[in-house]
């Protein structure tokens, strides 16, 4: 039986080896995200041969699994996951399945499962060059935002250790200014985890200061061979155009090494969806939930 446990910083090398074997593009497939967001769905991890597995829980405590990463016999690993689900008295559920992986299920399990499109969890993928240059009519409003922002006496810099306390304070003030629920508490835990293990996780960040005061913070990391993933982006909306500015400046600082930028999902939040669409993704990384019968 699979033995699920809490993720630890010491797991990084092993997990990253498995992630590199699959080279998946979804935002679920980074060590930092898995460790930082473990409280959101009570996530635990396990290894099976050369596979890495994340098990999360629904609100009513039913287990489900992110599509395993790694290398080996998928029929074997799914048999192990089914055995674990059966022991919990629930059908096997696999999430984060992309269109690239759907044929695997058709080949291995014809007529044994149902497929559900998970639009709220589909990732927004952008061309790095598009976010850097903001060329063309479709980005006219974004260029206007940058023009308005240029009125401020701002300074952008890549985050270093000396910025950590200021960044944590800024994010904490943002947290304190919003209604609290399970999701916001999990997010604040994630922010603190990112800064606690910033260098060990290999994270990169950007910061904007206006008048010496932090007004925007963003954090991301390499996701796969050609994609950078932005995990967090927070800004003081009282400064006109600041979200466009931190987005553009951060991508300029990291985007040259990557073809794509993954800005993660919208969680079905209307305002977030509108914002992410306004940057014109080159495609959505569609995700599906596989429910075994």
CSV table of N, CA and C in Angstrom, one decimal, residues 7 11-34 47 50-54 66-71 221-225:
chain,number,residue,atom,x,y,z
A,7,UNK,N,5.1,16.5,2.7
A,7,UNK,CA,6.3,16.9,1.9
A,7,UNK,C,7.3,17.7,2.7
A,11,UNK,N,12.9,16.6,0.2
A,11,UNK,CA,12.3,15.8,-0.9
A,11,UNK,C,12.6,16.5,-2.3
A,12,UNK,N,13.2,17.7,-2.3
A,12,UNK,CA,13.3,18.5,-3.5
A,12,UNK,C,14.0,17.7,-4.6
A,13,UNK,N,15.1,17.2,-4.4
A,13,UNK,CA,15.9,16.5,-5.4
A,13,UNK,C,15.2,15.4,-6.0
A,14,UNK,N,14.6,14.5,-5.2
A,14,UNK,CA,13.9,13.3,-5.7
A,14,UNK,C,12.7,13.8,-6.5
A,15,UNK,N,11.9,14.7,-6.0
A,15,UNK,CA,10.7,15.2,-6.7
A,15,UNK,C,11.1,15.8,-8.0
A,16,UNK,N,12.1,16.7,-8.0
A,16,UNK,CA,12.5,17.3,-9.3
A,16,UNK,C,12.9,16.4,-10.3
A,17,UNK,N,13.5,15.3,-9.9
A,17,UNK,CA,13.9,14.2,-10.9
A,17,UNK,C,12.7,13.6,-11.6
A,18,UNK,N,11.7,13.4,-10.8
A,18,UNK,CA,10.4,12.8,-11.3
A,18,UNK,C,9.7,13.8,-12.2
A,19,UNK,N,9.7,15.0,-11.8
A,19,UNK,CA,9.0,16.1,-12.6
A,19,UNK,C,9.7,16.3,-13.9
A,20,UNK,N,11.1,16.2,-13.9
A,20,UNK,CA,11.8,16.4,-15.1
A,20,UNK,C,11.6,15.3,-16.1
A,21,UNK,N,11.3,14.1,-15.6
A,21,UNK,CA,11.0,12.9,-16.5
A,21,UNK,C,9.8,13.2,-17.3
A,22,UNK,N,8.8,13.8,-16.7
A,22,UNK,CA,7.5,14.0,-17.4
A,22,UNK,C,7.5,15.3,-18.2
A,23,UNK,N,8.2,16.3,-17.7
A,23,UNK,CA,8.2,17.6,-18.3
A,23,UNK,C,6.8,18.2,-18.5
A,24,UNK,N,5.9,17.9,-17.6
A,24,UNK,CA,4.6,18.5,-17.7
A,24,UNK,C,4.6,20.0,-17.6
A,25,UNK,N,3.5,20.6,-18.1
A,25,UNK,CA,3.4,22.1,-18.2
A,25,UNK,C,2.5,22.7,-17.2
A,26,UNK,N,1.7,21.8,-16.5
A,26,UNK,CA,0.8,22.3,-15.5
A,26,UNK,C,1.4,22.9,-14.3
A,27,UNK,N,0.8,23.9,-13.7
A,27,UNK,CA,1.3,24.6,-12.5
A,27,UNK,C,1.5,23.7,-11.3
A,28,UNK,N,0.8,22.5,-11.3
A,28,UNK,CA,0.9,21.6,-10.2
A,28,UNK,C,2.3,20.9,-10.1
A,29,UNK,N,3.0,21.0,-11.2
A,29,UNK,CA,4.2,20.2,-11.3
A,29,UNK,C,5.5,21.0,-11.0
A,30,UNK,N,5.5,21.7,-9.8
A,30,UNK,CA,6.7,22.3,-9.3
A,30,UNK,C,6.8,21.9,-7.8
A,31,UNK,N,8.0,21.7,-7.4
A,31,UNK,CA,8.2,21.3,-6.0
A,31,UNK,C,7.8,22.5,-5.1
A,32,UNK,N,8.1,23.7,-5.4
A,32,UNK,CA,7.7,24.8,-4.5
A,32,UNK,C,6.2,24.9,-4.4
A,33,UNK,N,5.5,24.8,-5.4
A,33,UNK,CA,4.0,24.9,-5.3
A,33,UNK,C,3.5,23.8,-4.5
A,34,UNK,N,4.0,22.5,-4.7
A,34,UNK,CA,3.5,21.4,-3.9
A,34,UNK,C,3.8,21.6,-2.4
A,47,UNK,N,6.0,8.1,-3.1
A,47,UNK,CA,6.8,7.7,-4.3
A,47,UNK,C,6.5,6.2,-4.6
A,50,UNK,N,9.6,4.9,-10.0
A,50,UNK,CA,10.1,6.2,-10.5
A,50,UNK,C,9.0,7.2,-10.6
A,51,UNK,N,7.9,7.0,-9.9
A,51,UNK,CA,6.7,7.9,-10.0
A,51,UNK,C,6.7,8.8,-8.7
A,52,UNK,N,6.2,10.0,-8.9
A,52,UNK,CA,5.9,10.9,-7.7
A,52,UNK,C,4.4,11.2,-7.7
A,53,UNK,N,3.8,11.1,-6.6
A,53,UNK,CA,2.4,11.2,-6.5
A,53,UNK,C,2.0,12.2,-5.4
A,54,UNK,N,1.0,13.0,-5.7
A,54,UNK,CA,0.4,13.9,-4.7
A,54,UNK,C,-1.1,13.5,-4.5
A,66,UNK,N,-3.3,14.0,-8.1
A,66,UNK,CA,-2.8,14.7,-9.3
A,66,UNK,C,-2.2,13.6,-10.2
A,67,UNK,N,-2.4,13.8,-11.5
A,67,UNK,CA,-1.7,12.9,-12.5
A,67,UNK,C,-0.3,12.7,-12.1
A,68,UNK,N,0.1,11.4,-11.8
A,68,UNK,CA,1.5,11.1,-11.4
A,68,UNK,C,2.5,11.6,-12.4
A,69,UNK,N,3.7,12.1,-11.9
A,69,UNK,CA,4.8,12.4,-12.8
A,69,UNK,C,5.9,11.4,-12.6
A,70,UNK,N,6.7,11.3,-13.6
A,70,UNK,CA,7.8,10.3,-13.5
A,70,UNK,C,7.9,9.4,-14.7
A,71,UNK,N,8.4,8.2,-14.5
A,71,UNK,CA,8.5,7.3,-15.6
A,71,UNK,C,8.3,5.9,-15.1
A,221,UNK,N,9.1,30.5,-10.7
A,221,UNK,CA,10.2,29.6,-10.8
A,221,UNK,C,10.1,28.9,-12.2
A,222,UNK,N,11.2,28.2,-12.5
A,222,UNK,CA,11.2,27.4,-13.7
A,222,UNK,C,10.2,26.2,-13.5
A,223,UNK,N,9.3,26.0,-14.5
A,223,UNK,CA,8.3,24.9,-14.4
A,223,UNK,C,8.8,23.7,-15.1
A,224,UNK,N,9.2,23.8,-16.4
A,224,UNK,CA,9.7,22.7,-17.2
A,224,UNK,C,10.8,23.2,-18.1
A,225,UNK,N,11.0,22.5,-19.2
A,225,UNK,CA,12.2,22.8,-20.1
A,225,UNK,C,12.0,24.1,-20.8
